[in-house]
Coordinates of C-alpha atoms and ligand atoms in Angstrom, one line a residue:
M132 CA 107.2 323.6 279.6
A133 CA 108.7 324.8 276.4
L134 CA 106.6 327.5 274.7
T135 CA 107.7 326.7 271.2
T136 CA 108.3 323.7 268.9
N137 CA 111.0 325.7 267.0
T138 CA 113.8 323.1 266.8
H139 CA 116.5 325.9 266.5
V140 CA 115.4 327.4 269.8
L141 CA 114.9 324.0 271.5
E142 CA 118.3 322.7 270.5
W143 CA 120.1 325.8 271.5
V144 CA 118.4 326.0 274.9
S145 CA 119.3 322.4 275.7
E146 CA 122.9 322.9 274.5
M147 CA 123.2 326.0 276.8
A148 CA 121.5 324.2 279.7
A149 CA 124.0 321.3 279.2
L150 CA 126.8 323.8 279.5
T151 CA 125.5 325.9 282.4
Q152 CA 123.7 323.1 284.3
P153 CA 120.7 325.0 285.8
D154 CA 118.5 323.1 288.3
Q155 CA 115.4 324.0 286.2
I156 CA 114.4 325.9 283.1
V157 CA 111.5 328.3 283.2
W158 CA 110.0 329.6 279.9
I159 CA 108.8 333.2 280.2
D160 CA 105.3 333.7 278.7
G161 CA 105.1 337.4 279.3
S162 CA 102.0 337.1 281.5
E163 CA 101.5 339.4 284.5
A164 CA 100.7 336.4 286.7
Q165 CA 104.2 334.9 285.9
L166 CA 105.9 338.2 286.4
D167 CA 104.2 338.7 289.7
M168 CA 105.4 335.4 290.9
L169 CA 109.0 336.2 289.9
R170 CA 108.8 339.6 291.5
A171 CA 107.6 338.0 294.7
E172 CA 110.4 335.5 294.6
A173 CA 113.0 338.2 294.0
M174 CA 111.6 340.3 296.9
A175 CA 111.9 337.3 299.2
T176 CA 115.6 336.9 298.4
G177 CA 116.3 340.7 298.5
E178 CA 117.1 340.9 294.8
L179 CA 114.3 343.4 294.5
I180 CA 112.9 345.7 297.2
R181 CA 109.3 346.7 297.1
L182 CA 108.8 350.5 297.2
N183 CA 105.9 352.6 298.6
E184 CA 102.9 351.1 296.9
E185 CA 100.8 354.3 297.3
K186 CA 103.4 356.8 296.1
L187 CA 105.2 354.5 293.6
P188 CA 102.8 351.8 292.6
G189 CA 104.4 348.7 291.0
C190 CA 107.9 350.1 291.6
V191 CA 110.9 348.2 292.9
L192 CA 114.5 348.9 293.8
H193 CA 117.5 346.8 292.8
R194 CA 121.1 347.1 293.9
S195 CA 123.8 345.8 291.7
D196 CA 127.1 344.6 293.0
P197 CA 129.3 347.6 293.9
N198 CA 132.0 346.2 291.5
D199 CA 129.4 346.1 288.7
V200 CA 127.7 349.4 288.1
A201 CA 128.4 350.3 284.4
R202 CA 129.1 349.0 281.0
V203 CA 132.6 347.7 280.6
E204 CA 134.0 348.7 277.3
S205 CA 137.4 347.1 278.0
R206 CA 135.7 343.7 278.3
T207 CA 133.3 344.1 275.4
F208 CA 134.3 342.2 272.3
I209 CA 133.3 341.8 268.7
C210 CA 134.3 338.3 267.6
C211 CA 134.0 338.2 263.8
E212 CA 136.3 336.0 261.8
K213 CA 138.7 338.7 260.7
E214 CA 140.2 341.2 263.1
E215 CA 140.1 344.0 260.5
D216 CA 136.3 343.6 260.3
A217 CA 136.0 344.6 263.9
G218 CA 138.2 347.6 263.3
P219 CA 140.5 349.7 265.4
T220 CA 137.8 350.9 267.8
N221 CA 136.6 347.4 269.0
N222 CA 138.2 344.7 271.1
W223 CA 138.5 341.6 269.0
M224 CA 139.4 337.9 269.6
A225 CA 139.1 335.0 267.2
P226 CA 135.6 333.3 267.6
D227 CA 137.0 329.9 268.4
E228 CA 139.4 331.2 271.0
M229 CA 136.6 333.3 272.6
Y230 CA 134.1 330.4 272.5
A231 CA 136.6 328.2 274.2
K232 CA 137.4 330.8 276.9
L233 CA 133.7 331.4 277.5
R234 CA 132.8 327.7 277.6
E235 CA 135.1 327.4 280.6
I236 CA 133.6 330.3 282.4
Y237 CA 130.0 329.2 281.8
A238 CA 130.6 325.6 282.7
G239 CA 128.2 324.7 285.5
C240 CA 127.6 328.4 286.4
M241 CA 123.8 328.0 286.8
A242 CA 124.0 325.0 289.1
G243 CA 121.5 325.6 291.9
R244 CA 119.8 328.3 289.9
T245 CA 117.0 328.6 287.4
M246 CA 117.5 329.4 283.7
Y247 CA 114.8 331.7 282.4
V248 CA 114.1 331.6 278.6
I249 CA 113.0 335.0 277.5
P250 CA 111.5 335.4 274.0
Y251 CA 111.5 339.1 273.0
S252 CA 111.0 341.4 270.1
M253 CA 112.9 344.5 269.3
S254 CA 110.2 346.8 267.8
V255 CA 106.5 345.9 267.7
V256 CA 105.9 342.2 267.0
G257 CA 105.1 341.8 263.3
S258 CA 106.4 345.2 262.3
P259 CA 108.6 345.3 259.1
F260 CA 111.4 346.5 261.4
A261 CA 110.9 343.8 264.0
K262 CA 113.8 341.4 264.9
Y263 CA 113.4 338.7 267.5
G264 CA 115.7 337.4 270.2
V265 CA 115.8 334.8 272.9
E266 CA 117.8 335.6 276.0
L267 CA 118.7 332.9 278.5
T268 CA 119.5 334.3 282.0
D269 CA 119.8 333.2 285.6
S270 CA 118.6 336.7 286.8
I271 CA 115.0 337.6 287.7
Y272 CA 116.1 341.3 287.5
V273 CA 116.9 340.7 283.9
V274 CA 113.5 339.0 283.3
V275 CA 111.5 341.8 284.9
S276 CA 113.7 344.5 283.2
M277 CA 113.3 342.9 279.8
A278 CA 109.5 342.9 280.4
I279 CA 109.8 346.7 280.5
M280 CA 112.4 347.3 277.8
T281 CA 111.2 345.0 275.1
R282 CA 108.0 343.3 273.8
M283 CA 108.4 340.0 275.7
G284 CA 106.4 336.8 275.8
K285 CA 105.0 333.9 273.9
E286 CA 103.6 336.0 271.0
V287 CA 107.2 336.3 269.9
F288 CA 107.5 332.6 269.5
A289 CA 104.3 332.6 267.5
A290 CA 105.7 335.3 265.2
L291 CA 109.1 333.5 264.9
G292 CA 107.4 330.2 263.9
D293 CA 110.0 327.6 262.8
S294 CA 112.5 330.2 261.7
A295 CA 116.2 330.2 262.7
D296 CA 116.2 334.0 262.3
F297 CA 116.6 335.1 265.9
I298 CA 119.4 336.5 268.0
K299 CA 120.7 334.1 270.6
G300 CA 121.7 335.6 274.0
L301 CA 123.2 333.8 276.9
H302 CA 123.6 335.7 280.2
S303 CA 124.8 334.5 283.5
K304 CA 125.7 336.5 286.6
A305 CA 128.1 333.6 287.4
Q306 CA 130.1 334.8 290.3
L307 CA 130.1 338.5 289.3
D308 CA 133.9 338.2 289.0
P309 CA 135.2 341.3 287.2
E310 CA 138.2 339.4 286.0
K311 CA 136.0 337.0 284.2
R312 CA 133.4 339.5 283.0
Y313 CA 132.8 339.4 279.2
I314 CA 130.3 341.0 276.9
V315 CA 130.8 339.2 273.6
H316 CA 129.2 339.5 270.2
F317 CA 129.5 336.9 267.5
P318 CA 127.9 338.7 264.5
Q319 CA 128.4 335.8 262.2
D320 CA 126.4 333.6 264.5
N321 CA 123.8 336.2 265.6
T322 CA 124.9 335.3 269.2
I323 CA 125.6 337.4 272.3
M324 CA 127.3 336.1 275.4
S325 CA 127.4 338.1 278.6
V326 CA 128.8 336.7 281.9
N327 CA 129.8 337.8 285.4
S328 CA 127.8 341.0 285.3
G329 CA 124.3 341.9 286.5
Y330 CA 124.4 345.6 285.4
G331 CA 121.6 346.6 282.9
G332 CA 123.8 347.8 280.0
N333 CA 125.7 344.5 280.1
V334 CA 122.8 342.1 280.6
L335 CA 119.6 343.5 279.0
L336 CA 120.9 342.0 275.8
G337 CA 118.1 343.6 273.7
K338 CA 119.6 347.0 274.1
K339 CA 123.2 347.9 273.3
C340 CA 124.3 344.3 272.4
F341 CA 121.5 343.5 270.0
A342 CA 119.8 346.7 269.0
L343 CA 123.1 348.4 268.3
R344 CA 126.1 346.1 267.9
I345 CA 124.5 343.1 266.3
A346 CA 121.8 345.2 264.5
S347 CA 124.4 347.5 263.0
C348 CA 125.9 344.4 261.3
L349 CA 122.4 343.3 260.2
G350 CA 121.7 346.8 258.9
R351 CA 125.0 346.7 256.9
D352 CA 124.0 343.4 255.3
E353 CA 120.4 344.2 254.7
G354 CA 120.5 347.9 253.7
W355 CA 119.2 349.7 256.8
M356 CA 120.7 351.4 259.8
A357 CA 120.8 350.8 263.6
E358 CA 121.8 354.0 265.3
H359 CA 122.4 355.4 268.8
M360 CA 119.7 358.1 268.3
L361 CA 116.6 359.5 270.0
I362 CA 113.6 360.1 267.8
L363 CA 111.5 363.3 268.3
G364 CA 108.3 364.5 266.8
I365 CA 107.8 368.3 266.6
E366 CA 104.3 369.5 266.1
N367 CA 104.0 373.1 264.8
P368 CA 101.0 375.4 265.4
Q369 CA 99.4 374.1 262.1
G370 CA 99.3 370.7 263.7
E371 CA 101.9 369.1 261.3
V372 CA 104.3 366.7 263.1
R373 CA 107.8 366.5 261.7
Y374 CA 110.4 364.0 262.9
L375 CA 114.1 364.1 263.6
A376 CA 116.6 361.5 264.9
A377 CA 119.5 362.7 267.0
A378 CA 122.8 361.2 268.2
F379 CA 124.8 362.5 271.2
P380 CA 127.6 361.1 273.2
S381 CA 126.8 360.5 276.9
A382 CA 126.4 363.5 279.2
C383 CA 125.0 365.7 276.5
G384 CA 121.3 365.8 277.6
K385 CA 120.0 363.2 275.2
T386 CA 117.1 362.0 277.4
N387 CA 116.2 365.7 278.1
L388 CA 116.1 366.5 274.4
A389 CA 114.0 363.3 273.8
M390 CA 111.4 364.6 276.2
L391 CA 111.7 368.3 275.6
I392 CA 109.1 370.7 276.9
P393 CA 108.6 373.8 274.7
P394 CA 109.2 377.2 276.2
E395 CA 106.1 379.1 277.3
H396 CA 106.4 381.4 274.2
Y397 CA 106.2 378.3 272.0
R398 CA 103.5 376.5 274.0
R399 CA 101.2 379.6 273.7
K400 CA 101.5 379.4 269.9
G401 CA 100.6 375.7 269.9
W402 CA 103.9 373.9 269.6
K403 CA 104.2 370.4 271.0
V404 CA 107.0 367.9 271.2
W405 CA 106.5 364.1 271.1
C406 CA 109.0 361.5 272.2
V407 CA 109.3 358.4 270.0
G408 CA 112.5 357.2 271.4
D409 CA 115.3 358.2 273.8
D410 CA 118.2 356.0 272.9
I411 CA 118.1 353.8 269.8
A412 CA 116.6 354.2 266.3
W413 CA 116.3 351.7 263.5
L414 CA 116.0 353.4 260.2
R415 CA 114.9 351.9 256.8
P416 CA 114.1 353.2 253.4
G417 CA 110.3 353.4 253.1
P418 CA 108.1 352.7 250.0
D419 CA 107.7 356.5 249.6
G420 CA 111.4 357.1 249.2
R421 CA 111.8 358.6 252.6
L422 CA 113.8 357.2 255.6
W423 CA 111.5 355.8 258.3
A424 CA 112.4 355.1 261.9
V425 CA 111.2 353.1 264.9
N426 CA 112.4 353.0 268.4
P427 CA 113.0 349.2 268.8
E428 CA 112.7 349.5 272.6
N429 CA 109.6 349.6 274.8
G430 CA 111.0 351.4 277.8
F431 CA 113.6 353.9 279.0
F432 CA 116.8 352.8 280.8
G433 CA 117.7 356.3 281.9
V434 CA 120.4 357.8 284.2
A435 CA 118.7 358.9 287.4
P436 CA 121.0 361.6 288.8
G437 CA 120.2 365.0 287.4
T438 CA 116.6 364.0 286.5
S439 CA 114.3 366.5 288.2
A440 CA 111.0 368.2 287.9
K441 CA 112.9 371.1 286.4
S442 CA 115.4 369.3 284.1
N443 CA 113.0 366.6 282.8
P444 CA 109.5 366.4 284.3
N445 CA 108.4 364.0 281.6
A446 CA 111.1 361.4 282.5
L447 CA 110.3 361.9 286.2
A448 CA 106.6 361.3 285.5
A449 CA 107.5 358.2 283.6
T450 CA 109.1 356.7 286.7
M451 CA 106.1 357.1 288.9
K452 CA 104.7 353.6 288.4
N453 CA 105.9 350.1 287.3
T454 CA 109.5 351.2 287.3
I455 CA 112.7 349.4 288.4
F456 CA 115.2 351.7 290.1
T457 CA 118.8 350.6 290.3
N458 CA 121.4 351.9 292.8
V459 CA 119.5 355.0 293.9
V460 CA 118.8 356.2 297.5
L461 CA 116.0 354.5 299.4
K462 CA 114.1 357.0 301.6
A463 CA 112.5 356.1 304.9
D464 CA 109.1 356.4 303.4
G465 CA 109.8 353.8 300.8
T466 CA 110.3 356.2 297.9
V467 CA 113.6 357.0 296.1
W468 CA 116.0 359.9 295.7
W469 CA 119.1 360.8 293.8
E470 CA 121.5 363.7 293.5
G471 CA 120.0 366.5 291.4
M472 CA 116.4 365.4 292.1
D473 CA 116.0 368.4 294.5
K474 CA 118.2 370.3 296.9
N475 CA 117.0 368.2 300.0
P476 CA 119.0 365.1 300.5
P477 CA 116.8 362.9 302.7
E478 CA 117.5 362.2 306.4
G479 CA 117.4 358.6 307.6
A480 CA 117.8 357.1 304.1
I481 CA 119.8 354.2 302.8
N482 CA 122.5 354.8 300.1
W483 CA 123.0 352.8 296.9
L484 CA 125.3 350.4 298.7
G485 CA 122.5 349.5 301.1
E486 CA 124.0 351.4 304.1
P487 CA 122.6 354.1 306.3
W488 CA 123.5 357.4 304.6
D489 CA 124.4 360.7 306.2
P490 CA 124.2 363.4 303.4
A491 CA 126.4 365.6 305.6
D492 CA 129.4 363.3 305.2
G493 CA 129.9 364.4 301.6
S494 CA 129.4 361.0 300.0
K495 CA 126.9 360.4 297.2
G496 CA 123.7 358.7 298.1
A497 CA 122.9 357.4 294.6
H498 CA 125.6 356.0 292.3
P499 CA 126.3 358.5 289.5
N500 CA 125.2 355.8 287.0
S501 CA 122.1 354.8 288.9
R502 CA 119.2 354.2 286.6
F503 CA 115.4 354.0 286.2
T504 CA 113.9 351.3 283.9
A505 CA 110.5 352.8 283.1
P506 CA 107.8 351.8 280.6
A507 CA 107.7 354.2 277.6
I508 CA 103.9 354.4 277.8
N509 CA 104.3 356.1 281.2
C510 CA 105.9 359.2 279.6
P511 CA 103.4 362.0 279.3
C512 CA 104.8 363.1 275.9
I513 CA 105.1 359.7 274.4
S514 CA 104.2 360.0 270.7
P515 CA 100.9 358.6 269.4
E516 CA 103.1 357.0 266.7
F517 CA 105.3 355.1 269.3
E518 CA 103.6 351.8 268.5
N519 CA 103.2 352.4 264.8
P520 CA 104.8 349.3 263.2
Q521 CA 105.7 351.4 260.1
G522 CA 107.6 354.0 262.2
V523 CA 107.8 357.7 261.5
P524 CA 109.4 359.5 258.5
I525 CA 112.7 361.3 259.4
S526 CA 113.2 364.8 258.0
A527 CA 116.4 365.7 259.9
I528 CA 119.3 363.9 261.4
V529 CA 121.0 365.8 264.2
F530 CA 124.5 365.2 265.6
G531 CA 125.8 366.9 268.6
G532 CA 128.5 367.1 271.2
R533 CA 129.8 369.1 274.1
R534 CA 132.3 371.7 272.8
A535 CA 133.4 374.8 274.6
K536 CA 134.3 376.9 271.6
T537 CA 134.7 375.0 268.3
A538 CA 131.3 374.0 267.2
P539 CA 128.6 376.7 266.7
L540 CA 125.1 376.4 268.2
V541 CA 124.0 374.8 265.0
Y542 CA 125.1 374.3 261.4
Q543 CA 123.7 372.3 258.5
S544 CA 125.7 370.1 256.2
R545 CA 125.8 370.9 252.5
N546 CA 124.6 367.5 251.4
W547 CA 124.4 363.8 252.6
A548 CA 128.2 363.0 252.1
H549 CA 129.2 366.2 253.9
G550 CA 126.6 365.2 256.6
V551 CA 128.3 361.8 257.0
F552 CA 131.6 363.6 257.4
V553 CA 130.0 365.8 260.1
G554 CA 128.8 362.7 262.0
S555 CA 132.2 361.0 261.6
I556 CA 134.0 363.9 263.3
M557 CA 131.6 364.1 266.3
A558 CA 133.4 364.8 269.5
S559 CA 132.8 365.8 273.1
E560 CA 135.0 367.7 275.5
T561 CA 135.4 367.4 279.2
T562 CA 135.5 371.0 280.3
A563 CA 136.5 372.4 283.6
A564 CA 133.4 374.5 283.7
A565 CA 134.6 376.9 286.4
T566 CA 137.7 378.0 284.5
G567 CA 136.4 377.6 281.0
A568 CA 139.5 375.5 280.3
V569 CA 139.2 373.3 277.3
G570 CA 139.5 369.7 278.3
V571 CA 140.2 366.5 276.5
V572 CA 138.5 365.9 273.1
R573 CA 137.0 362.4 272.8
R574 CA 136.0 361.5 269.3
D575 CA 132.7 359.6 269.2
P576 CA 131.5 359.2 265.6
M577 CA 127.7 359.2 265.4
A578 CA 127.9 358.5 269.2
M579 CA 128.5 354.9 268.0
L580 CA 132.1 354.4 269.2
P581 CA 131.2 351.8 271.9
F582 CA 128.3 350.4 269.9
C583 CA 129.3 349.8 266.3
G584 CA 129.5 346.0 265.7
Y585 CA 132.0 346.3 262.8
N586 CA 134.8 348.4 261.4
M587 CA 133.9 352.0 261.8
G588 CA 135.4 352.7 258.3
D589 CA 133.0 350.3 256.7
Y590 CA 130.2 351.8 258.8
W591 CA 130.9 355.2 257.4
Q592 CA 130.8 353.7 253.9
H593 CA 127.5 352.1 254.7
W594 CA 126.2 355.6 255.7
L595 CA 127.4 357.0 252.4
D596 CA 125.8 354.1 250.5
M597 CA 122.4 354.8 252.0
A598 CA 122.3 357.8 249.6
G599 CA 121.8 355.2 246.8
R600 CA 118.9 353.6 248.7
V601 CA 116.9 356.5 250.0
E602 CA 115.5 358.9 247.4
K603 CA 114.4 361.7 249.8
L604 CA 117.3 361.8 252.2
P605 CA 117.0 363.6 255.5
K606 CA 119.1 366.8 255.9
I607 CA 122.0 366.5 258.4
F608 CA 122.8 369.0 261.1
N609 CA 125.2 369.5 264.0
V610 CA 124.3 371.2 267.3
N611 CA 126.2 372.3 270.3
W612 CA 124.2 373.4 273.4
F613 CA 127.3 373.8 275.5
R614 CA 129.3 376.9 274.2
L615 CA 131.1 378.6 277.1
D616 CA 132.0 382.3 277.5
E617 CA 135.4 383.5 278.6
E618 CA 134.4 382.9 282.3
G619 CA 133.3 379.4 281.6
N620 CA 129.6 380.0 281.8
F621 CA 127.1 378.4 279.4
I622 CA 125.9 380.9 276.9
W623 CA 122.9 379.1 275.6
P624 CA 120.0 378.3 278.0
G625 CA 119.5 374.8 276.6
F626 CA 116.7 372.4 277.7
G627 CA 113.3 373.6 276.3
D628 CA 114.9 376.5 274.5
N629 CA 116.7 374.1 272.2
L630 CA 113.3 374.0 270.4
R631 CA 114.3 377.4 269.0
V632 CA 117.1 375.7 267.1
L633 CA 115.0 372.7 266.1
E634 CA 112.5 375.1 264.6
W635 CA 115.2 376.4 262.3
I636 CA 116.3 372.8 261.5
M637 CA 112.8 371.8 260.5
G638 CA 112.4 375.0 258.6
R639 CA 115.5 374.1 256.5
C640 CA 114.1 370.6 255.8
F641 CA 110.9 372.1 254.4
D642 CA 112.4 375.1 252.6
E643 CA 110.9 377.5 255.0
A644 CA 114.1 378.9 256.6
E645 CA 117.1 380.9 255.4
A646 CA 120.8 380.1 255.9
E647 CA 124.2 381.5 254.9
E648 CA 127.4 379.8 253.9
S649 CA 130.3 379.3 256.2
P650 CA 133.6 377.2 255.9
I651 CA 132.0 374.4 257.8
G652 CA 128.4 374.4 256.3
Y653 CA 125.2 376.4 256.4
L654 CA 124.6 378.7 259.4
P655 CA 121.3 380.4 260.4
K656 CA 121.3 384.1 260.1
V657 CA 120.8 385.8 263.5
E658 CA 117.2 386.8 262.6
D659 CA 116.4 383.1 261.7
I660 CA 116.3 382.0 265.3
D661 CA 113.4 383.1 267.4
L662 CA 114.9 384.6 270.5
E663 CA 111.6 386.0 272.0
E664 CA 111.5 385.5 275.8
S665 CA 114.8 383.5 275.6
G666 CA 116.9 385.9 277.6
V667 CA 119.5 385.6 274.8
D668 CA 120.2 388.8 272.7
A669 CA 121.2 389.0 269.1
Q670 CA 124.9 389.8 270.0
T671 CA 125.1 386.6 272.1
L672 CA 123.5 384.6 269.3
R673 CA 126.1 386.0 266.9
E674 CA 128.8 384.8 269.3
L675 CA 127.1 381.3 269.5
L676 CA 127.2 381.0 265.8
N677 CA 130.8 382.2 265.4
V678 CA 133.1 379.8 263.6
D679 CA 136.7 380.4 264.7
R680 CA 139.0 379.5 261.8
E681 CA 142.0 379.0 264.0
L682 CA 140.2 376.6 266.3
W683 CA 138.9 374.7 263.2
K684 CA 142.4 374.4 261.9
Q685 CA 143.3 372.7 265.2
E686 CA 140.2 370.6 264.8
V687 CA 141.4 369.5 261.3
E688 CA 144.6 368.2 262.9
G689 CA 142.6 366.2 265.5
I690 CA 140.4 364.7 262.7
E691 CA 143.5 363.8 260.6
E692 CA 145.0 362.0 263.6
F693 CA 141.7 360.2 264.3
Y694 CA 141.1 359.2 260.6
A695 CA 144.6 357.8 260.4
M696 CA 143.5 354.9 262.7
F697 CA 141.3 353.6 259.9
G698 CA 144.0 353.3 257.2
E699 CA 142.6 351.9 253.9
K700 CA 139.1 351.6 255.5
L701 CA 138.6 355.3 255.6
P702 CA 136.2 356.1 252.7
E703 CA 137.7 358.2 250.0
T704 CA 134.6 360.5 250.2
L705 CA 135.4 361.4 253.8
R706 CA 139.0 362.1 253.0
A707 CA 137.8 364.4 250.2
E708 CA 135.4 366.2 252.6
L709 CA 138.3 366.8 255.0
E710 CA 140.4 368.3 252.2
K711 CA 137.4 370.5 251.3
L712 CA 137.2 371.7 254.9
K713 CA 140.9 372.5 255.0
K714 CA 140.6 374.5 251.8
N715 CA 137.5 376.4 253.1
L716 CA 139.5 377.4 256.2
E717 CA 142.4 379.0 254.2
Ligands
LIG46 C1 123.2 354.3 277.7 C2 124.5 354.6 277.1 O1 123.1 353.7 278.8 O2 124.6 355.2 276.0 O3 122.2 354.6 277.0 O4 125.6 354.3 277.8
LIG47 MN1 122.7 355.2 275.0

């Protein structure tokens, strides 16, 4: 039975049902009873596999199709009216043309299946940040995953009332045909259409599709920001908690930073770190003139391989109950395993493909992009402010990347505009760690390259314009945990020791720490970073903070090349910042 009388919802559901032809429509109310029934049904068909109830209560395993294990950027589209509004970094097609193509693919695709209607909220229902969505799907995996990742259920319809202000999402696994797989955004219609995939990043439409691509457009129009950022609270020994938001491209330890455990030396003094979010931040000017942030999600969709009791005990703890694992190893005792969990690949286990696995044959047991979908409240360091509908005030914005030599351990931008420049030139390198060879530089501005729902040039202008909306702007920094020595070894210990750098960053935000000028921005002095018990000496830190002018001159060339893509859309302010950098390097 329909859970709402909202005519906009009802009409759209019946239109999509007429197109996709499901056998029945089930409205998701968010109750445990209904979710239990759906889990039981999915376990009967093998879509979900129950795990060891004693060791992993409430946990299940799912395997996606082997041809469907990651986001597909080449098949992800932004379909706004004008191509230039999607910009050079997005795939674009005219909306009419794309709708026509999709209509053909969706026609009758749910015949013999059930269509589930999922009402969900990004952020706490009723929060000033909250935005509502309705996802239609033919996948129980999607329903039970959305129950973890969002606030889902009939209270969302109550909050929506008769309003047409919700994001429409239509998902169908269809035939999982990679040639007809599309992840499409229609920002002008607040609509998302995803078809022929069952992989989380493509089908949990609240996440990348809504909370980043569509929300970035809403933010542009409404004066706020949707960013690919973790949110972290740092509690000092005086008990003050200060917050930062940080953006990193993939494979830079974002989840680990979001759940950082302070080194022993800091713990003894009373430092604590709280996780507000691990992936997405929505930021708005608050009534006090500061920038406030929420994590719009309700769970973590984290990469499993590499997550261990050593690298990220908090993430591991978060997966111990009510978690969905995707494409990991199934052990004989009904628990799970992945590469990097420990050094003991299990005997007698089943690999991510569902086949008996012999670790000795050299194959991987878990897919490298295998995932856990875990409730945020499971995380031992989840912030007490996680559910605060007002969010948390952001003092610092931190950008980062993986650079062998170019970027120092940390530097601070001179002001907001320079900070936007620093974010716009973000990049990560693939490094052949063994040789220290410098690999390919991939530019990923603000870590938003695959997630910005409009022209990146306009997006940078929106960032610059926030200066007129936020009275007390956060300070902007850049970090690089990945400097290599001549032999290709990491010089900085990383993980919990990154708090040493964050302490300086927070000190700068509250006028408690010193810095010195450099051609690229403010650097800490060697004595400004606490190295006690770090194993890093002052000489090594000096090396980590070194700014090599020759490398930066090469960097300038790379930036010029990248900026050229944006033509007239490149904000004048950023062009001027680049000129300033060039001059400083002379
Ligand atoms: C993610 C991503 O899955 O950024 O969070 O790809
Ligand atoms: Mn992400």
